[in-house]
Amino acid sequence: MQEKHLLGLEHYPAEDIVSIIDTAFSFREVLDRPIKKVPSLQGKTIVNLFFENSTRTRISFELAQKRLSADTVNFSASSSSLKKGESFKDTVQNIEAMKIDAVVMRHPDPGASLHLTKYVDAVVINAGDGTHEHPTQAILDMTSLQERFGKVKGLRIGIIGDIAHSRVARSNIYGLKKLGADVMLCGPTTLIPHHIDSFDVRVTHDLDEVLDWADAVNVLRIQLERMDRGFFPSVREYRNLFGITSERLKKHKKEIVIMHPGPMNRGVEIDSSVADGKEAIILDQVLNGVASRMAILYLLLGGKPENN
Ligand code: CP
């Protein structure tokens, strides 16, 4: 791997993304075995630092670490000495003094993972930093596309919803473009970033246009906690214009693979009939999340090849 850390995909080498995806498929095979554990990271210690809520990413990383036989420690900001006023710097330097090899961190502030690299020598993996990036989510999304289509290059991928506040969208755009996919964004004008021209992607505000065009669509969570800021008039209007419903998909008379990073607002950005339908690969994404994170940890921590 050319980079010590995985902080984001904007400047990450395409070859390293490809290596991670290829390695993830080897680990998918491990996850299908009766004994789903290999000794690759025996003796390595990884700390999961979560300053923000998470279900999928936290459990997925922890499971990936256990499957690789690493020792893991979970840190939760709400029950730490941060509550007594200890600084971020002192907290992470105390954790590193205990001789750890890697830190997986989720934090509400954009750039927090880069900041962390200045305080610790351990490998840092960004598990989501504010509205900036969520690189491991994008890698598992691309692994899932490769599994479904046999390739990423040349695919037409729609990303629908709150692009402006989405770290998942940003990392997916960077990763998909590096691997040669075409990307179209769709959402209300208020939820498309002003600096969108710098991303070299298509943009539409017409859901039917992206559904006509795409091989797969990644449907983003509408961040209901931002509703009071007036980005769109009502949930009902959002659902009418941008919600992925069975009725809307039927109009297009073609198969479109449906993805969602979770957590989902059923009945808002996606209906249950679509989320649980045959074109949805949402739970495959979750399983590929464990395999992809095993691959990332294995490659960044110089894991020992498995003795099959
Ligand atoms: N996709 C994702 O990041 O989900 P969590 O917030 O539950 O980790």
Coordinates of C-alpha atoms and ligand atoms in Angstrom, one line a residue:
M1 CA 0.0 0.0 0.0
Q2 CA 1.3 3.4 -0.9
E3 CA -0.4 5.3 2.0
K4 CA 0.1 4.6 5.7
H5 CA -3.4 5.8 6.6
L6 CA -6.8 5.6 5.1
L7 CA -8.2 9.1 5.6
G8 CA -10.3 9.6 2.4
L9 CA -10.4 8.7 -1.2
E10 CA -9.9 12.1 -2.8
H11 CA -6.1 11.6 -2.9
Y12 CA -6.0 7.8 -2.5
P13 CA -4.2 5.8 -5.2
A14 CA -6.6 3.9 -7.5
E15 CA -4.3 0.9 -7.5
D16 CA -4.7 0.6 -3.7
I17 CA -8.5 0.8 -3.9
V18 CA -8.3 -2.1 -6.4
S19 CA -6.0 -4.1 -4.1
I20 CA -8.4 -3.6 -1.2
I21 CA -11.4 -4.7 -3.3
D22 CA -9.5 -7.8 -4.6
T23 CA -8.5 -8.7 -1.1
A24 CA -12.0 -8.2 0.2
F25 CA -13.2 -11.0 -2.2
S26 CA -10.7 -13.4 -0.6
F27 CA -12.1 -12.5 2.8
R28 CA -15.7 -13.0 1.6
E29 CA -14.7 -16.6 1.1
V30 CA -13.4 -16.7 4.8
L31 CA -16.8 -15.3 5.9
D32 CA -18.6 -18.2 4.2
R33 CA -16.6 -20.9 6.1
P34 CA -18.0 -22.6 9.2
I35 CA -15.0 -21.2 11.3
K36 CA -14.9 -17.5 10.2
K37 CA -11.5 -16.6 11.7
V38 CA -8.0 -16.4 10.4
P39 CA -4.8 -15.5 12.4
S40 CA -3.6 -12.7 10.0
L41 CA -3.5 -9.9 12.6
Q42 CA -2.6 -12.0 15.7
G43 CA -0.7 -9.8 18.1
K44 CA -1.9 -6.5 16.6
T45 CA -4.0 -4.1 18.8
I46 CA -6.7 -1.9 17.3
V47 CA -8.7 0.8 19.1
N48 CA -12.1 1.9 17.8
L49 CA -12.6 5.5 18.8
F50 CA -16.3 6.5 18.2
F51 CA -17.2 10.1 19.0
E52 CA -20.5 9.8 17.1
N53 CA -23.2 7.2 16.9
S54 CA -22.8 4.2 14.5
T55 CA -24.4 0.8 14.1
R56 CA -23.0 -0.7 10.9
T57 CA -19.5 0.8 10.8
R58 CA -18.7 0.2 14.4
I59 CA -19.9 -3.4 14.5
S60 CA -18.5 -4.2 11.1
F61 CA -15.0 -2.9 12.1
E62 CA -15.1 -4.8 15.4
L63 CA -16.2 -8.0 13.7
A64 CA -13.5 -7.6 11.0
Q65 CA -10.9 -7.2 13.7
K66 CA -12.1 -10.3 15.5
R67 CA -12.2 -12.3 12.3
L68 CA -8.5 -11.4 11.8
S69 CA -7.6 -12.4 15.4
A70 CA -6.6 -8.8 16.3
D71 CA -7.0 -7.6 19.9
T72 CA -9.6 -4.8 20.0
V73 CA -10.6 -2.1 22.4
N74 CA -13.7 0.1 22.1
F75 CA -13.7 3.7 23.2
S76 CA -16.9 5.6 23.6
A77 CA -16.5 9.4 24.1
S78 CA -19.6 9.5 26.3
S79 CA -18.1 7.3 29.0
S80 CA -14.5 8.6 28.8
S81 CA -12.5 11.2 30.7
L82 CA -13.3 13.7 27.8
K83 CA -16.4 14.2 30.0
K84 CA -14.1 15.5 32.8
G85 CA -12.5 18.0 30.4
E86 CA -9.5 16.0 29.1
S87 CA -8.5 17.2 25.6
F88 CA -8.7 15.2 22.4
K89 CA -4.9 15.3 22.1
D90 CA -4.3 14.0 25.7
T91 CA -7.0 11.3 25.2
V92 CA -5.4 9.9 22.0
Q93 CA -1.8 10.2 23.2
N94 CA -2.7 8.3 26.4
I95 CA -4.3 5.6 24.3
E96 CA -1.3 5.4 22.0
A97 CA 1.0 5.1 25.0
M98 CA -0.6 1.7 25.7
K99 CA 1.2 0.4 22.5
I100 CA -1.5 0.2 19.9
D101 CA -1.1 -0.5 16.2
A102 CA -4.1 1.2 14.6
V103 CA -7.0 3.6 15.4
V104 CA -10.4 3.5 13.7
M105 CA -12.1 6.8 14.3
R106 CA -15.5 8.3 13.7
H107 CA -15.8 12.0 14.6
P108 CA -18.3 14.7 13.9
D109 CA -15.7 17.2 12.7
P110 CA -14.4 17.2 9.1
G111 CA -10.7 16.7 9.1
A112 CA -10.6 15.0 12.5
S113 CA -8.8 11.9 11.2
L114 CA -6.0 14.0 9.5
H115 CA -5.7 15.9 12.8
L116 CA -5.3 12.6 14.7
T117 CA -2.3 11.6 12.5
K118 CA -0.4 14.5 13.9
Y119 CA -0.7 13.1 17.5
V120 CA -0.2 9.3 17.0
D121 CA 2.2 7.1 15.1
A122 CA -0.4 4.3 14.8
V123 CA -2.2 3.7 11.5
V124 CA -5.4 5.8 11.3
I125 CA -8.5 4.7 9.5
N126 CA -11.3 7.2 9.0
A127 CA -14.7 5.7 9.9
G128 CA -16.5 8.9 8.9
D129 CA -15.5 12.5 9.7
G130 CA -18.4 14.9 9.7
T131 CA -19.5 15.9 6.2
H132 CA -16.0 15.2 4.8
E133 CA -15.4 11.5 3.9
H134 CA -16.5 8.0 4.7
P135 CA -13.9 6.0 2.7
T136 CA -14.6 2.5 4.0
Q137 CA -18.3 2.9 3.1
A138 CA -17.4 3.9 -0.5
I139 CA -15.0 0.9 -0.7
L140 CA -17.6 -1.5 0.5
D141 CA -20.1 0.0 -2.0
M142 CA -17.6 -0.5 -4.9
T143 CA -16.9 -4.0 -3.7
S144 CA -20.7 -4.7 -3.8
L145 CA -20.9 -3.2 -7.4
Q146 CA -18.0 -5.3 -8.5
E147 CA -19.7 -8.4 -7.0
R148 CA -23.0 -7.6 -8.7
F149 CA -21.7 -6.5 -12.2
G150 CA -18.2 -8.1 -12.3
K151 CA -16.6 -4.6 -12.8
V152 CA -16.9 -0.9 -11.7
K153 CA -15.3 0.7 -14.8
G154 CA -18.0 1.9 -17.2
L155 CA -20.9 1.5 -14.8
R156 CA -23.4 4.4 -14.5
I157 CA -24.1 5.1 -10.9
G158 CA -26.7 7.5 -9.6
I159 CA -26.4 9.0 -6.2
I160 CA -29.7 10.4 -4.9
G161 CA -30.5 12.7 -2.0
D162 CA -28.7 15.0 0.3
I163 CA -25.4 15.2 -1.5
A164 CA -24.3 18.5 0.2
H165 CA -24.1 17.0 3.7
S166 CA -23.1 13.4 2.7
R167 CA -19.6 12.0 3.4
V168 CA -20.8 8.8 1.8
A169 CA -21.5 10.7 -1.5
R170 CA -18.2 12.5 -1.5
S171 CA -16.2 9.3 -0.9
N172 CA -18.3 7.4 -3.5
I173 CA -17.8 10.2 -6.1
Y174 CA -14.0 10.2 -5.6
G175 CA -13.7 6.4 -5.6
L176 CA -16.1 5.7 -8.5
K177 CA -14.4 8.3 -10.7
K178 CA -11.0 6.8 -10.0
L179 CA -12.2 3.4 -11.0
G180 CA -13.7 4.6 -14.2
A181 CA -17.5 4.7 -13.4
D182 CA -19.8 7.5 -14.6
V183 CA -21.6 9.3 -11.8
M184 CA -24.9 11.3 -11.9
L185 CA -26.1 13.2 -8.8
C186 CA -29.8 13.8 -8.2
G187 CA -31.5 15.9 -5.4
P188 CA -33.1 19.2 -4.7
T189 CA -31.0 22.2 -5.6
T190 CA -30.6 23.1 -1.9
L191 CA -28.9 19.7 -1.3
I192 CA -26.4 19.8 -4.2
P193 CA -23.1 21.5 -3.2
H194 CA -22.4 24.8 -4.8
H195 CA -18.9 23.7 -5.8
I196 CA -20.2 20.7 -7.7
D197 CA -18.4 21.6 -10.9
S198 CA -15.1 20.6 -9.3
F199 CA -16.4 16.9 -9.1
D200 CA -16.7 16.3 -12.8
V201 CA -20.1 14.5 -12.5
R202 CA -23.5 15.0 -14.1
V203 CA -26.3 16.6 -12.0
T204 CA -30.0 16.4 -12.4
H205 CA -33.0 17.4 -10.3
D206 CA -35.3 15.0 -12.1
L207 CA -35.4 11.6 -10.5
D208 CA -36.8 9.9 -13.7
E209 CA -33.7 11.1 -15.6
V210 CA -31.3 9.4 -13.3
L211 CA -33.4 6.2 -13.1
D212 CA -33.5 6.1 -16.9
W213 CA -29.7 6.4 -17.1
A214 CA -28.3 4.4 -14.2
D215 CA -27.3 0.8 -13.8
A216 CA -27.4 1.2 -10.0
V217 CA -28.5 4.0 -7.6
N218 CA -27.1 4.7 -4.2
V219 CA -30.0 6.2 -2.2
L220 CA -28.8 8.5 0.6
R221 CA -30.4 9.0 4.0
I222 CA -32.4 12.2 4.3
Q223 CA -30.9 13.8 7.4
L224 CA -34.2 14.6 9.2
E225 CA -32.2 16.4 11.9
R226 CA -31.5 19.1 9.3
M227 CA -35.1 19.5 8.2
D228 CA -35.6 22.6 10.4
R229 CA -33.0 24.5 8.3
G230 CA -35.5 24.6 5.4
F231 CA -33.6 22.6 2.7
F232 CA -36.9 21.3 1.4
P233 CA -40.5 22.2 2.3
S234 CA -41.7 18.9 3.8
V235 CA -40.9 15.2 4.0
R236 CA -44.0 14.5 1.9
E237 CA -42.8 16.7 -0.9
Y238 CA -39.3 15.1 -0.8
R239 CA -40.9 11.7 -1.0
N240 CA -43.1 12.7 -4.0
L241 CA -40.1 14.2 -5.9
F242 CA -37.1 12.0 -4.9
G243 CA -38.5 9.0 -3.0
I244 CA -37.6 5.6 -4.6
T245 CA -40.9 3.7 -4.7
S246 CA -42.0 0.6 -6.6
E247 CA -44.4 2.6 -8.7
R248 CA -41.6 5.0 -9.8
L249 CA -39.2 2.1 -10.6
K250 CA -41.9 0.2 -12.6
K251 CA -42.2 3.2 -15.0
H252 CA -38.7 2.6 -16.2
K253 CA -39.1 -1.0 -17.3
K254 CA -35.5 -2.0 -16.6
E255 CA -33.5 -3.5 -13.8
I256 CA -31.8 -0.9 -11.5
V257 CA -29.7 -2.1 -8.6
I258 CA -30.7 -0.4 -5.4
M259 CA -28.1 0.5 -2.7
H260 CA -28.4 2.4 0.5
P261 CA -25.6 2.9 3.1
G262 CA -28.0 2.9 6.0
P263 CA -29.5 3.9 8.3
M264 CA -32.7 4.1 6.1
N265 CA -35.8 6.3 6.6
R266 CA -38.3 3.8 5.2
G267 CA -41.2 5.7 3.5
V268 CA -39.1 8.8 3.0
E269 CA -36.1 8.3 0.6
I270 CA -36.9 4.7 0.0
D271 CA -40.0 2.5 0.4
S272 CA -39.9 -0.9 2.1
S273 CA -41.1 -2.6 -1.0
V274 CA -37.9 -1.4 -2.8
A275 CA -35.5 -1.8 0.2
D276 CA -36.6 -5.4 0.7
G277 CA -37.1 -6.1 -3.0
K278 CA -35.1 -8.3 -5.4
E279 CA -33.0 -5.5 -6.9
A280 CA -31.8 -4.2 -3.5
I281 CA -28.3 -5.3 -2.5
I282 CA -28.4 -3.4 0.8
L283 CA -27.7 -6.4 3.1
D284 CA -24.9 -7.6 0.6
Q285 CA -23.3 -4.1 1.2
V286 CA -23.4 -4.9 5.0
L287 CA -21.6 -8.2 4.5
N288 CA -19.2 -6.8 2.1
G289 CA -18.5 -4.1 4.7
V290 CA -17.0 -6.7 7.0
A291 CA -14.9 -8.3 4.2
S292 CA -13.8 -4.8 2.9
R293 CA -12.8 -3.7 6.4
M294 CA -10.9 -7.0 6.9
A295 CA -9.0 -6.2 3.7
I296 CA -8.2 -2.6 4.7
L297 CA -6.9 -3.7 8.2
Y298 CA -5.0 -6.6 6.7
L299 CA -3.3 -4.5 4.0
L300 CA -2.6 -1.4 6.2
L301 CA -1.3 -3.5 9.2
G302 CA 0.9 -5.8 7.1
G303 CA -1.0 -8.9 8.0
K304 CA 0.6 -12.3 7.7
P305 CA -0.7 -14.4 4.7
E306 CA -3.3 -16.9 5.7
N307 CA -2.1 -20.5 6.0
N308 CA -5.0 -22.3 4.3
Ligands
CP1 N1 -23.4 3.5 6.8 C1 -23.0 3.9 8.0 O1 -22.0 4.6 8.2 O2 -23.8 3.5 9.0 P1 -23.6 3.8 10.6 O3 -23.8 5.3 10.8 O4 -24.7 3.0 11.3 O5 -22.2 3.3 10.9

